[in-house]
Coordinates of C-alpha atoms in Angstrom, one line a residue:
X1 CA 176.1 163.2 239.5
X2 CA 172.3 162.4 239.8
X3 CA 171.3 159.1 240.3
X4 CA 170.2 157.0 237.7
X5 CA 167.5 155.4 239.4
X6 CA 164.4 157.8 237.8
X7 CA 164.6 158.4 234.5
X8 CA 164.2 161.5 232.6
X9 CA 160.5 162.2 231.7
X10 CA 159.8 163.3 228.8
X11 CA 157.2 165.9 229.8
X12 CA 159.8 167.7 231.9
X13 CA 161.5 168.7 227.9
X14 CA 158.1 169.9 226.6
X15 CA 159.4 173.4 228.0
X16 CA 162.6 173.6 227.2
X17 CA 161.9 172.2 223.3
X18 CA 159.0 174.9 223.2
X19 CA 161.8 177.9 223.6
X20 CA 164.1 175.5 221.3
X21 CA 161.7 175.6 218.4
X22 CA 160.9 179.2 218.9
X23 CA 164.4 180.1 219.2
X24 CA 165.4 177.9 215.8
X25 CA 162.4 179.1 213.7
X26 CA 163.6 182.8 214.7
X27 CA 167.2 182.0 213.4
X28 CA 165.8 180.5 210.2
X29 CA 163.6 182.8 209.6
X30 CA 165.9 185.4 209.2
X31 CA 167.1 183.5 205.9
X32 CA 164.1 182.6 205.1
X33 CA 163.1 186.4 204.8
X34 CA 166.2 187.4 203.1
X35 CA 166.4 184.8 200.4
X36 CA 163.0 184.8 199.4
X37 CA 162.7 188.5 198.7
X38 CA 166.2 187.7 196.7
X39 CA 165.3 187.0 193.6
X40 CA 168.4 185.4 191.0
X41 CA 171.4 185.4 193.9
X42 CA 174.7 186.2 191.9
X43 CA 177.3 185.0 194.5
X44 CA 180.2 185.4 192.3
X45 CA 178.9 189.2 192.4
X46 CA 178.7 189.6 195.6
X47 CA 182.0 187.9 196.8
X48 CA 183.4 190.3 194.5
X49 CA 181.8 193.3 195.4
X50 CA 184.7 195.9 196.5
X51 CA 182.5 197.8 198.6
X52 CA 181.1 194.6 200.8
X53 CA 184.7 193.7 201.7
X54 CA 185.8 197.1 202.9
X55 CA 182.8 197.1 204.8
X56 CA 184.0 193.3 206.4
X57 CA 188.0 194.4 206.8
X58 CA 186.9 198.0 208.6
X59 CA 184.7 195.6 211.1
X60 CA 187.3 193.7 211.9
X61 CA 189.6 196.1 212.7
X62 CA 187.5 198.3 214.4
X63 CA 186.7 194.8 216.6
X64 CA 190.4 193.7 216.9
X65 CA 191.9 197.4 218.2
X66 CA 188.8 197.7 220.5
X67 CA 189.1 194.1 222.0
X68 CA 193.2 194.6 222.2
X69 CA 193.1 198.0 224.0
X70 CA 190.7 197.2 226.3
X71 CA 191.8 194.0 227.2
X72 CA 195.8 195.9 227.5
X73 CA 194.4 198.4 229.6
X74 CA 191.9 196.2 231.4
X75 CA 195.7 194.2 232.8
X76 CA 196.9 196.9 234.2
X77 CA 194.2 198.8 235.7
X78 CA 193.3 195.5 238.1
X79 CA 196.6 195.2 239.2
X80 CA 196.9 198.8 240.3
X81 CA 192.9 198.9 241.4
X82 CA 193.6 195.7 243.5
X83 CA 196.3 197.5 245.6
X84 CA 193.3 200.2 246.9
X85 CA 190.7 198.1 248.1
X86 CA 188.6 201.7 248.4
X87 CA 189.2 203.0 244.9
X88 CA 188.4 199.2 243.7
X89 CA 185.0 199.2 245.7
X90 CA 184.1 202.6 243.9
X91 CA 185.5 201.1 240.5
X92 CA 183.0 198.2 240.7
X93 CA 180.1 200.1 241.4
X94 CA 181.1 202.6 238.5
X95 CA 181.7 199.6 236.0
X96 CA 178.2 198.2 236.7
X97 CA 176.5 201.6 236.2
X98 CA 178.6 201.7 232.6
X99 CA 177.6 198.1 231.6
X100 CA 173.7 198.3 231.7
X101 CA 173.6 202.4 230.4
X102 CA 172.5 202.3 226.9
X103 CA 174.8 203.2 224.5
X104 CA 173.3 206.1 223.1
X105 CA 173.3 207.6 226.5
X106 CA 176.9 206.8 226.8
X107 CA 178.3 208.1 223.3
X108 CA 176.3 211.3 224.1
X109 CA 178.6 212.1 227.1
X110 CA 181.8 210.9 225.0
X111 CA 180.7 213.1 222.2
X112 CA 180.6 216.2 225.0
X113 CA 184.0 215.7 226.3
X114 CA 186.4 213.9 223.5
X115 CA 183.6 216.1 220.4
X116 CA 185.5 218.6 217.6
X117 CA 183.0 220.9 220.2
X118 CA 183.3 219.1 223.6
X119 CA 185.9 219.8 226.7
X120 CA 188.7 218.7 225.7
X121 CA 188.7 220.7 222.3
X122 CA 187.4 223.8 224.4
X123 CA 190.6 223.0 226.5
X124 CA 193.0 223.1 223.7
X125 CA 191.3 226.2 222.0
X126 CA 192.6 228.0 225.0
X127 CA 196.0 227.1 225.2
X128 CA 195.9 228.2 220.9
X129 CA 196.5 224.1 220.6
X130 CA 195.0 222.5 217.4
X131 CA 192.7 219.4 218.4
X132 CA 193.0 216.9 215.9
X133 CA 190.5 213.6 217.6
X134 CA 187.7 213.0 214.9
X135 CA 184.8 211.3 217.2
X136 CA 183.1 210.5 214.1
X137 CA 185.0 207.7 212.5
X138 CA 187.4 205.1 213.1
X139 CA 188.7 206.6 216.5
X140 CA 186.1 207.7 217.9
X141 CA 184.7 204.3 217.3
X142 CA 187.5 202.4 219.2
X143 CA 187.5 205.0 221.9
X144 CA 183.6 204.5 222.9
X145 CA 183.6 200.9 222.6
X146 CA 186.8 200.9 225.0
X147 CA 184.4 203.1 227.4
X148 CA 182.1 200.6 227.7
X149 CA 184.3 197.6 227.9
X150 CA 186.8 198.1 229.6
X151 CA 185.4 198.5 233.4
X152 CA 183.8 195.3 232.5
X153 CA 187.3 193.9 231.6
X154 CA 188.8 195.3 234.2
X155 CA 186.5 193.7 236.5
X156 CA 187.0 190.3 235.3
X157 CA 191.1 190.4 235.4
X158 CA 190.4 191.6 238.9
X159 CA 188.9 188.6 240.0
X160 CA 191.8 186.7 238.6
X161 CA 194.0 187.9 240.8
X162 CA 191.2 188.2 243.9
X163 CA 191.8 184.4 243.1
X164 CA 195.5 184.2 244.4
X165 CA 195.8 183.0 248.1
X166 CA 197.2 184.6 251.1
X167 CA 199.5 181.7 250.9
X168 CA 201.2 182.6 247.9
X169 CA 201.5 186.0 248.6
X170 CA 203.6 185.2 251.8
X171 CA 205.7 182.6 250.1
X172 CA 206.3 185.9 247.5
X173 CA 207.7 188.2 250.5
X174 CA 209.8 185.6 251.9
X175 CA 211.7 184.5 249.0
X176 CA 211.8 188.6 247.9
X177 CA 210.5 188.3 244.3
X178 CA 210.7 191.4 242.9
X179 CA 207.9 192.9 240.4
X180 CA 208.5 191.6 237.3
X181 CA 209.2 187.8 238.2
X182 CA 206.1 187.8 240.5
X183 CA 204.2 188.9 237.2
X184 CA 206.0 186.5 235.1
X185 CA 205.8 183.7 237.4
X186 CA 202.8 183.8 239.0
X187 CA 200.1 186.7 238.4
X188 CA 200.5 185.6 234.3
X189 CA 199.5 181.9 235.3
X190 CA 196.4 183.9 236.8
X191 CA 195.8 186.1 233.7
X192 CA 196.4 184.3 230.9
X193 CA 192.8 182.3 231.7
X194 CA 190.9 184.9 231.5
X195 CA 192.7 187.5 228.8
X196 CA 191.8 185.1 225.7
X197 CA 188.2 184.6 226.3
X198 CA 187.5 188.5 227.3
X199 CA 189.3 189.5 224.3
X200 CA 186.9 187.2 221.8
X201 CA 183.9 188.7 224.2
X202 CA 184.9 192.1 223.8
X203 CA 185.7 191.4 220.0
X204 CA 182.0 189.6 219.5
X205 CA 180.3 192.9 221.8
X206 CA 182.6 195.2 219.2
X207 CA 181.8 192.8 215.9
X208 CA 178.4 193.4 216.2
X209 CA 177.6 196.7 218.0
X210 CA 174.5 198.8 215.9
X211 CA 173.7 201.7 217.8
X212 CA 177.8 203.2 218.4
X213 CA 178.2 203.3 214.8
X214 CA 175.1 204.7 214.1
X215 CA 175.6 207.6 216.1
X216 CA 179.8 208.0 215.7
X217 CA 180.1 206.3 212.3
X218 CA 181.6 208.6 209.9
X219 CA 179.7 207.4 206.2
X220 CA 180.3 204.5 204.1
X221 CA 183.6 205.0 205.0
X222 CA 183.2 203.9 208.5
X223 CA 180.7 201.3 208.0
X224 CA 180.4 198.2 210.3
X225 CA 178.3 194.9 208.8
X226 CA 175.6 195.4 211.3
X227 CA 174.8 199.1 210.1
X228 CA 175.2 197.9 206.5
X229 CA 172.8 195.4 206.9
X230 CA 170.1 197.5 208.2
X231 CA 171.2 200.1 205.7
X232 CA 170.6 197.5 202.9
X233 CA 167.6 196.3 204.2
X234 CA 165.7 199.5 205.1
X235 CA 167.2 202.2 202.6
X236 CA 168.5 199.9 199.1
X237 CA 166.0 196.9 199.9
X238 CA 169.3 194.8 198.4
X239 CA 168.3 191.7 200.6
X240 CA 171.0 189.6 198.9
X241 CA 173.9 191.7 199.6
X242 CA 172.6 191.6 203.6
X243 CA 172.3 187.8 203.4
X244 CA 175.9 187.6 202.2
X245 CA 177.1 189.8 205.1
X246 CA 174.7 188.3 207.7
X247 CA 176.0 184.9 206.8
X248 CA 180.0 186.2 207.6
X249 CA 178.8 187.7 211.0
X250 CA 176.8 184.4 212.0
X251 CA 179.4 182.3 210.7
X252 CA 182.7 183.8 212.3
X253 CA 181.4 185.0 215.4
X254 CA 180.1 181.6 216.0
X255 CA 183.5 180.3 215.3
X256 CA 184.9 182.1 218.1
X257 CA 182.1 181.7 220.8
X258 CA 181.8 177.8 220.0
X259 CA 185.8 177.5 220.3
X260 CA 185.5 179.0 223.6
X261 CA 182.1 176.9 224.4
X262 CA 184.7 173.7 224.0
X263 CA 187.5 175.0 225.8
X264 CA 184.8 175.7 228.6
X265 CA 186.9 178.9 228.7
X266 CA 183.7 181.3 229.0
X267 CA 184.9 184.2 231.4
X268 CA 182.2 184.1 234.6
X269 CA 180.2 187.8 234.5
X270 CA 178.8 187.5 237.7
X271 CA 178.8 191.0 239.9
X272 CA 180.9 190.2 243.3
X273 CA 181.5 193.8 243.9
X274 CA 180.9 193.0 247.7
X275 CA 184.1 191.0 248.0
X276 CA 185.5 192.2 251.2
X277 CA 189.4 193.1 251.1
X278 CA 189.9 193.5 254.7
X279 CA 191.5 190.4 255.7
X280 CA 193.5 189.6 252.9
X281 CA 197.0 189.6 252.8
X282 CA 198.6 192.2 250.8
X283 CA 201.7 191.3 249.6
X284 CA 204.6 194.6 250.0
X285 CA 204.8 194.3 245.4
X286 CA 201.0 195.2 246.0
X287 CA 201.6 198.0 248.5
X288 CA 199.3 201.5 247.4
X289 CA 202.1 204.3 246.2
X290 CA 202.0 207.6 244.7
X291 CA 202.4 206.9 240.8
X292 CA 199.2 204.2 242.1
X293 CA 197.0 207.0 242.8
X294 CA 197.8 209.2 240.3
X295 CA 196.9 206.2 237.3
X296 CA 193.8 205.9 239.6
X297 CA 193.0 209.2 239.6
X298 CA 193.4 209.3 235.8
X299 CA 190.9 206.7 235.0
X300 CA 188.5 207.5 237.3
X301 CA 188.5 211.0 235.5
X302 CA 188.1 208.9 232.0
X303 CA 185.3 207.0 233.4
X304 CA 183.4 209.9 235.2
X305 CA 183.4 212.8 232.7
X306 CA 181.5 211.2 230.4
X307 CA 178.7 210.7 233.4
X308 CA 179.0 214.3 234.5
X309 CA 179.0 215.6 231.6
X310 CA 175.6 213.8 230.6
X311 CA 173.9 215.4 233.7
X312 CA 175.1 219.0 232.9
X313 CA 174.8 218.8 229.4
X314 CA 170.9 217.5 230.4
X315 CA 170.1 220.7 232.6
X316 CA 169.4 223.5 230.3
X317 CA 166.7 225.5 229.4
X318 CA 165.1 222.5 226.9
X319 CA 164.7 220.2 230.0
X320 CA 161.5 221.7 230.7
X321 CA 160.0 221.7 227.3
X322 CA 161.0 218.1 226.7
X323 CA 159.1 217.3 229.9
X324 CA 155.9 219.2 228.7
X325 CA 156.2 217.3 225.1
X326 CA 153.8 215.2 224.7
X327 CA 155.9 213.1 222.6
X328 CA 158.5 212.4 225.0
X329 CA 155.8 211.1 227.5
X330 CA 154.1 208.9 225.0
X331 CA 157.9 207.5 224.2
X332 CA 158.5 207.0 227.8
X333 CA 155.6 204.8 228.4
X334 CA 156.1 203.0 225.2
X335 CA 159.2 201.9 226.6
X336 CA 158.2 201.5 230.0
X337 CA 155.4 198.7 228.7
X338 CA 158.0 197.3 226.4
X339 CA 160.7 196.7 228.9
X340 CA 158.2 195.6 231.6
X341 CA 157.1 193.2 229.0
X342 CA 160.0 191.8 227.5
X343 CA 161.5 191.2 231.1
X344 CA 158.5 189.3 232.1
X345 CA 158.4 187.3 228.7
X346 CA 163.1 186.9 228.9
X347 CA 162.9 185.3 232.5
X348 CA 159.7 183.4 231.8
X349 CA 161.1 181.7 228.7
X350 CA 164.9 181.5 230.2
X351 CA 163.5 179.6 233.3
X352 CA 161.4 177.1 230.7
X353 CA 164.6 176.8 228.7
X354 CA 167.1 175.7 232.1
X355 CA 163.9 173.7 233.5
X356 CA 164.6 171.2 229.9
X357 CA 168.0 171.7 229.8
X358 CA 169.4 170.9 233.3
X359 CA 167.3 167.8 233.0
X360 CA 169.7 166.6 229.7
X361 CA 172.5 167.9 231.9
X362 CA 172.4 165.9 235.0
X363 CA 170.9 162.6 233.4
X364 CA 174.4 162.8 230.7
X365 CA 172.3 163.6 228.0
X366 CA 175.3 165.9 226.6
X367 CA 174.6 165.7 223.1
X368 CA 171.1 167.3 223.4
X369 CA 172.4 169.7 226.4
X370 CA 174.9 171.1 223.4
X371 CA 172.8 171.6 221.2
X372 CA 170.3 173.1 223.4
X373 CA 172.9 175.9 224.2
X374 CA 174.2 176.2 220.8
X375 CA 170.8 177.4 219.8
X376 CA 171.0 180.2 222.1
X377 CA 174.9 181.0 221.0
X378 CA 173.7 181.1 217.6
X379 CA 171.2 183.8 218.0
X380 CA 173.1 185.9 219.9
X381 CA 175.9 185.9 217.1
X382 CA 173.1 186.8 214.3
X383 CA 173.0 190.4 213.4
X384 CA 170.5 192.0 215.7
X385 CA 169.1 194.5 212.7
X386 CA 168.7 191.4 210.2
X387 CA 166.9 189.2 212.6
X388 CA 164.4 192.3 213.6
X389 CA 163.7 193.4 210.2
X390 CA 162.8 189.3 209.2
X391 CA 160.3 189.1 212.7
X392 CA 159.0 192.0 211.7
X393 CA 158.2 191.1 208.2
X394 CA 157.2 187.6 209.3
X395 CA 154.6 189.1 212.6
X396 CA 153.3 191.3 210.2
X397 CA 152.7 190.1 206.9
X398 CA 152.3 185.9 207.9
X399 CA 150.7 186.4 211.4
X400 CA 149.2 189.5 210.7
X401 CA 150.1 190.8 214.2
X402 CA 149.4 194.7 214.1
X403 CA 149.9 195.2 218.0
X404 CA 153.2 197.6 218.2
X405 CA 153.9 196.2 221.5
X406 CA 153.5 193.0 221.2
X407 CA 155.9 192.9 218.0
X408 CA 158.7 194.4 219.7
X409 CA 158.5 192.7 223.1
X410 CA 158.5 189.4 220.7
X411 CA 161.7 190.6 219.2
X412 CA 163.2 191.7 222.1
X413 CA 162.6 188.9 224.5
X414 CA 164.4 187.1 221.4
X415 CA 167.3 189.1 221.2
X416 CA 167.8 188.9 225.0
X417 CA 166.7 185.6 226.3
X418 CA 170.6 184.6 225.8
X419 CA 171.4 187.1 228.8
X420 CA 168.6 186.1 231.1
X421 CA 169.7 182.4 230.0
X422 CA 173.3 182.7 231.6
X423 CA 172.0 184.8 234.8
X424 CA 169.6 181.9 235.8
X425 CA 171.7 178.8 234.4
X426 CA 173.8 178.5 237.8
X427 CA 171.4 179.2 239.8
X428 CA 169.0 176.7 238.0
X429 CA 171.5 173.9 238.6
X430 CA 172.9 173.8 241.5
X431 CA 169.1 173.5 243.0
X432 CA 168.7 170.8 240.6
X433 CA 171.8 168.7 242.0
X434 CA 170.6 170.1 245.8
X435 CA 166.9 168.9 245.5
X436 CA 166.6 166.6 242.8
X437 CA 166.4 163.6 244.5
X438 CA 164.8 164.7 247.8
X439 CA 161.8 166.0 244.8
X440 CA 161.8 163.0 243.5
X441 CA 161.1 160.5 246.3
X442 CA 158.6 162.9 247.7
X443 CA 157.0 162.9 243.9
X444 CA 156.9 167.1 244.3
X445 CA 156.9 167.4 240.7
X446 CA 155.8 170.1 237.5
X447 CA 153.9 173.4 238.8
X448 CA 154.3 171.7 242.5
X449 CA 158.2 171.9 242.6
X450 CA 158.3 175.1 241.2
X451 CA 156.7 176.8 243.7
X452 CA 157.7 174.6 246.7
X453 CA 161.4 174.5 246.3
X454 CA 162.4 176.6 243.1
X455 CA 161.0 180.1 243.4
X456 CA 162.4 180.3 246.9
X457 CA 165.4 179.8 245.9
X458 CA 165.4 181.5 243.0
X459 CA 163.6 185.0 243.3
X460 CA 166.6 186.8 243.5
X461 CA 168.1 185.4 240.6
X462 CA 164.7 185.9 238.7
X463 CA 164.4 189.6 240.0
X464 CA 168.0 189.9 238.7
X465 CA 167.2 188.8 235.5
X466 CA 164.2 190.7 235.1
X467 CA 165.3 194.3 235.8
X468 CA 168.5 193.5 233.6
X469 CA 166.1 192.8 231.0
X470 CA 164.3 195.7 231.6
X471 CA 167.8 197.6 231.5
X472 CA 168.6 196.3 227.9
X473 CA 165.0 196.4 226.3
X474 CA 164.7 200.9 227.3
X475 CA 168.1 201.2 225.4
X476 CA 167.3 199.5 222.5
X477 CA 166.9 200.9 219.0
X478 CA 165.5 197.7 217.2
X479 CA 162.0 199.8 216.7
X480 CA 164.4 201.8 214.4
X481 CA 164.3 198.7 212.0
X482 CA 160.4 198.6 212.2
X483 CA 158.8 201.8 212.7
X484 CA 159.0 204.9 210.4
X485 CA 159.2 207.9 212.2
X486 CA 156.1 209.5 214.7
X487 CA 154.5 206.4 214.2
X488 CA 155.9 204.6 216.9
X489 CA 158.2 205.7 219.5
X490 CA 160.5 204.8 222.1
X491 CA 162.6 206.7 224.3
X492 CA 165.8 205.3 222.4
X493 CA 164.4 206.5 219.1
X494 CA 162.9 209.8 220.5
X495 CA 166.7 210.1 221.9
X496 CA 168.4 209.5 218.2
X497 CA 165.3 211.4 216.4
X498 CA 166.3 214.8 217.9
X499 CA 170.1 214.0 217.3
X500 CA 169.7 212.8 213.9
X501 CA 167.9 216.2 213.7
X502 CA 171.1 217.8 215.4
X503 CA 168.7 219.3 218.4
X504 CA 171.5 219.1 220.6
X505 CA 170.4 220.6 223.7
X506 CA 167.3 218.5 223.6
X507 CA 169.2 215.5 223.0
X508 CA 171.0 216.1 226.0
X509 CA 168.1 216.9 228.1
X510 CA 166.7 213.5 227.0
X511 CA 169.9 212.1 227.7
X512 CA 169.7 212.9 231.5
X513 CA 166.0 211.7 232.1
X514 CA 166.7 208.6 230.6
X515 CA 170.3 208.4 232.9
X516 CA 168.0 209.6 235.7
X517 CA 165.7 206.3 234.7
X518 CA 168.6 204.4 234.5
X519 CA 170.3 205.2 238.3
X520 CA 166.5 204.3 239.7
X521 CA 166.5 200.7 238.3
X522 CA 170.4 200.3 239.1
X523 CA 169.2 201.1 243.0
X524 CA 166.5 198.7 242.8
X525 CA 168.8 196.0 241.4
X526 CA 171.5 197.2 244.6
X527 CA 168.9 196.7 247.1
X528 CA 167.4 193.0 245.4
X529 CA 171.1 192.5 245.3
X530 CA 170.9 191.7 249.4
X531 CA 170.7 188.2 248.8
X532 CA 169.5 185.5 251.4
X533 CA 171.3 182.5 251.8
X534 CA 169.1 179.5 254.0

């Protein structure tokens, strides 16, 4: 622990409580906004309202069957991909792509395989087979959002049992534990840390997904409390009924994450796709076998189809006419300024934030350190459409901020500062304990120590967080929430405007520039990935 020898200045918190207040008056605001254009609040109505609670129970089912299969899945896939160190390596690479692709792009491909028109139904038609999957709806719901998080899952189980020594395994072969008891007895011990906390993230990433169940939701029917919001906001103008459902999203999700904040059970998301297998020990329960390879070969073919089928779906005949639109042009460097923007603005504000807050940290300030964090776990719980629409209203009509850009690189360096937050925190203070003290007696302080001993250290880290930023701000579809149609654009928007106008073959075409896009930043985050440790 650091010395308590030099105090904490207070001038080394002016950053950290700048973001704080920002961060706060962002979360208030959004209840600010919708209360006052709510004029005589019934509650009693609203808590009775049939249609509010069928919105609530299909949310939490769709959440709980997503988190449980993928989570089920997610066990045994790493057991099997951990027995083929080569299929694992390709695995890794293939769940990273999946992670930061935006989910437009993603359901696309889904919607071309598993679709009442897709490959699969083709497939069927020519065996005379009826094909009964409904992509739009409460299956096809589930199934995307067990696309998208199970590689992830899988990749954090995976880890778990990376973590069991060569020791153990030998001690396995020599007393001749056979499959089951080595589960029971020691891979569970392994598992069990990680399988509760990836199940409330996967819940929480499922709980309040927008963009899936805008595109595969089948009608009020199959309406989550994150499309009802923005539905109610932007369609009804029924601000009341989306302050009741904003407050059950805020408040349960919160729940969850905080529980897991105090059990210090959050699962670590950090990419080590270069662990080497080579000289591990394998023990013979682990050995590669036929029925292996086949399971292997299965997934793999669930995870790449999608993929392929978004790059031959993309090449047809309206590729080149979406390039010569002028539109799609002006979309793409809409969203090139916005991302490069809100990257620069999420690591700017995410290094000022763990600047303040590893200072509470290591001088035992734990109350304020909390608190600090709590902030940031409460805006990532709040509904993403909710909080958009109330900085919107707020930028526009109190500040009077017309600039297009700069309202939506505020919003989104909002939304995602949580993300950039977590990439730099270790980082951030493990050069605190290393240099603290050495800083201190040479007085390198402020501006000085930044420069000098951080940004060395933590370029990586910061490039890392930048072009993940950049990732989530091109797939975003907040400027939905602000921006009527042709006004402004964005490539997500440009992406759903020709769906919603069911010009499919453009779609698609869009689809694979924007995957295209996507594989160029992914290649420049490999090669910033080469990391120099001195």
């Amino acid at each position: 622990m650091v010395t308590r020898g030099y105090p904490v200045k207070t001038i080394s918190l002016l950053p950290g409580i700048m973001i704080c207040l920002l961060m706060s008056s962002s979360i208030l605001s959004v209840f600010f906004v919708l209360f006052s254009y709510s004029e005589n609040i019934k509650w009693q109505n609203l808590i009775i309202d049939q249609y509010l609670w069928k919105v609530i129970k299909f949310t939490f089912s769709q959440a709980f069957f997503s988190a449980f299969f993928s989570v089920l899945i997610a066990i045994f896939l790493s057991k099997i991909y951990f027995r083929n160190s080569f299929f694992c390596n390709i695995f890794l690479k293939l769940s990273s792509i999946t992670f930061v692709l935006p989910t437009t792009i993603v359901t696309m491909g889904i919607l071309t395989v598993y679709g009442r028109s897709g490959w699969i139904s083709e497939m069927f038609n020519l065996v005379k087979v009826e094909y009964s999957f409904n992509m739009y709806g409460f299956q096809g719901i589930v199934l995307t959002n067990v696309f998208i998080n199970l590689p992830f899952s899988t990749q954090l189980l995976l880890r778990s049992i990376r973590s069991i020594s060569d020791d153990q395994w030998k001690i396995i072969d020599q007393i001749g534990m056979k499959h089951w008891e080595y589960f029971f007895n020691i891979e569970w011990y392994y598992l069990k840390r990680q399988i509760f906390p990836i199940f409330i993230l996967v819940f929480v990433l499922s709980f309040s997904n927008f963009s899936i169940i805008l595109i595969t939701g089948g009608g009020p029917s199959s309406t989550t409390i994150e499309l009802a919001i923005y539905q109610m906001i932007n369609y009804e103008s029924n601000y009341q009924q989306a302050a009741f459902l904003s407050i059950i999203q805020l408040t349960f999700c919160l729940c969850l994450v905080v529980f897991l904040e105090s059990l210090n059970k959050f699962p670590i998301i950090e990419n080590d796709h270069k662990e080497s297998f080579k000289n591990r020990y394998c023990s013979e329960i682990y050995q590669d076998t036929i029925s292996n390879r086949i399971i292997i070969l299965l997934s793999m073919i669930f995870f790449i189809t999608p993929l392929i089928a978004i790059i031959l779906d993309g090449i047809n005949i309206e590729l080149i006419k979406v390039l010569k639109d002028f539109y799609f042009w002006k979309s793409f460097w809409n969203s090139v300024i916005i991302a490069i923007g809100s990257g620069f603005f999420c690591t700017l504000f995410a290094l000022m934030f763990l600047w303040s807050s590893r200072e509470l940290y290591f001088y035992q300030m734990f109350f304020s350190y909390k608190l600090f964090h709590l902030i940031s776990l409460i805006l990532i719980m709040l509904p993403n459409t909710g909080l958009v629409s109330a900085l919107s209203i707020l930028l526009n009509d109190f500040f009077e901020i017309r600039s297009s850009y700069l309202s939506i690189i505020v919003i989104n360096t909002l939304i995602f500062i949580p993300y950039s937050i977590k990439i730099l925190e270790i980082p951030m203070n493990d050069i605190f304990k290393y240099y603290n003290n050495l800083c201190l007696s040479l007085k390198i302080i402020g501006l000085n120590r930044f420069f000098i001993i951080e940004y060395r250290k933590l370029k990586y880290d910061m490039r890392k967080s930048f072009i993940l930023s950049c990732f989530f701000a091109l797939g975003d579809m907040n400027a939905l929430s602000i921006f009527e149609e042709k006004k402004f654009l964005t490539l997500s928007y440009y992406l759903y405007d020709h769906l919603n106008h069911f010009y499919t073959k453009e779609a698609s075409a869009v689809s694979l520039l924007m995957f295209l896009l996507y594989i160029i930043l992914f290649l420049l985050l490999e090669i910033f990935s080469q990391k120099n440790y001195d």
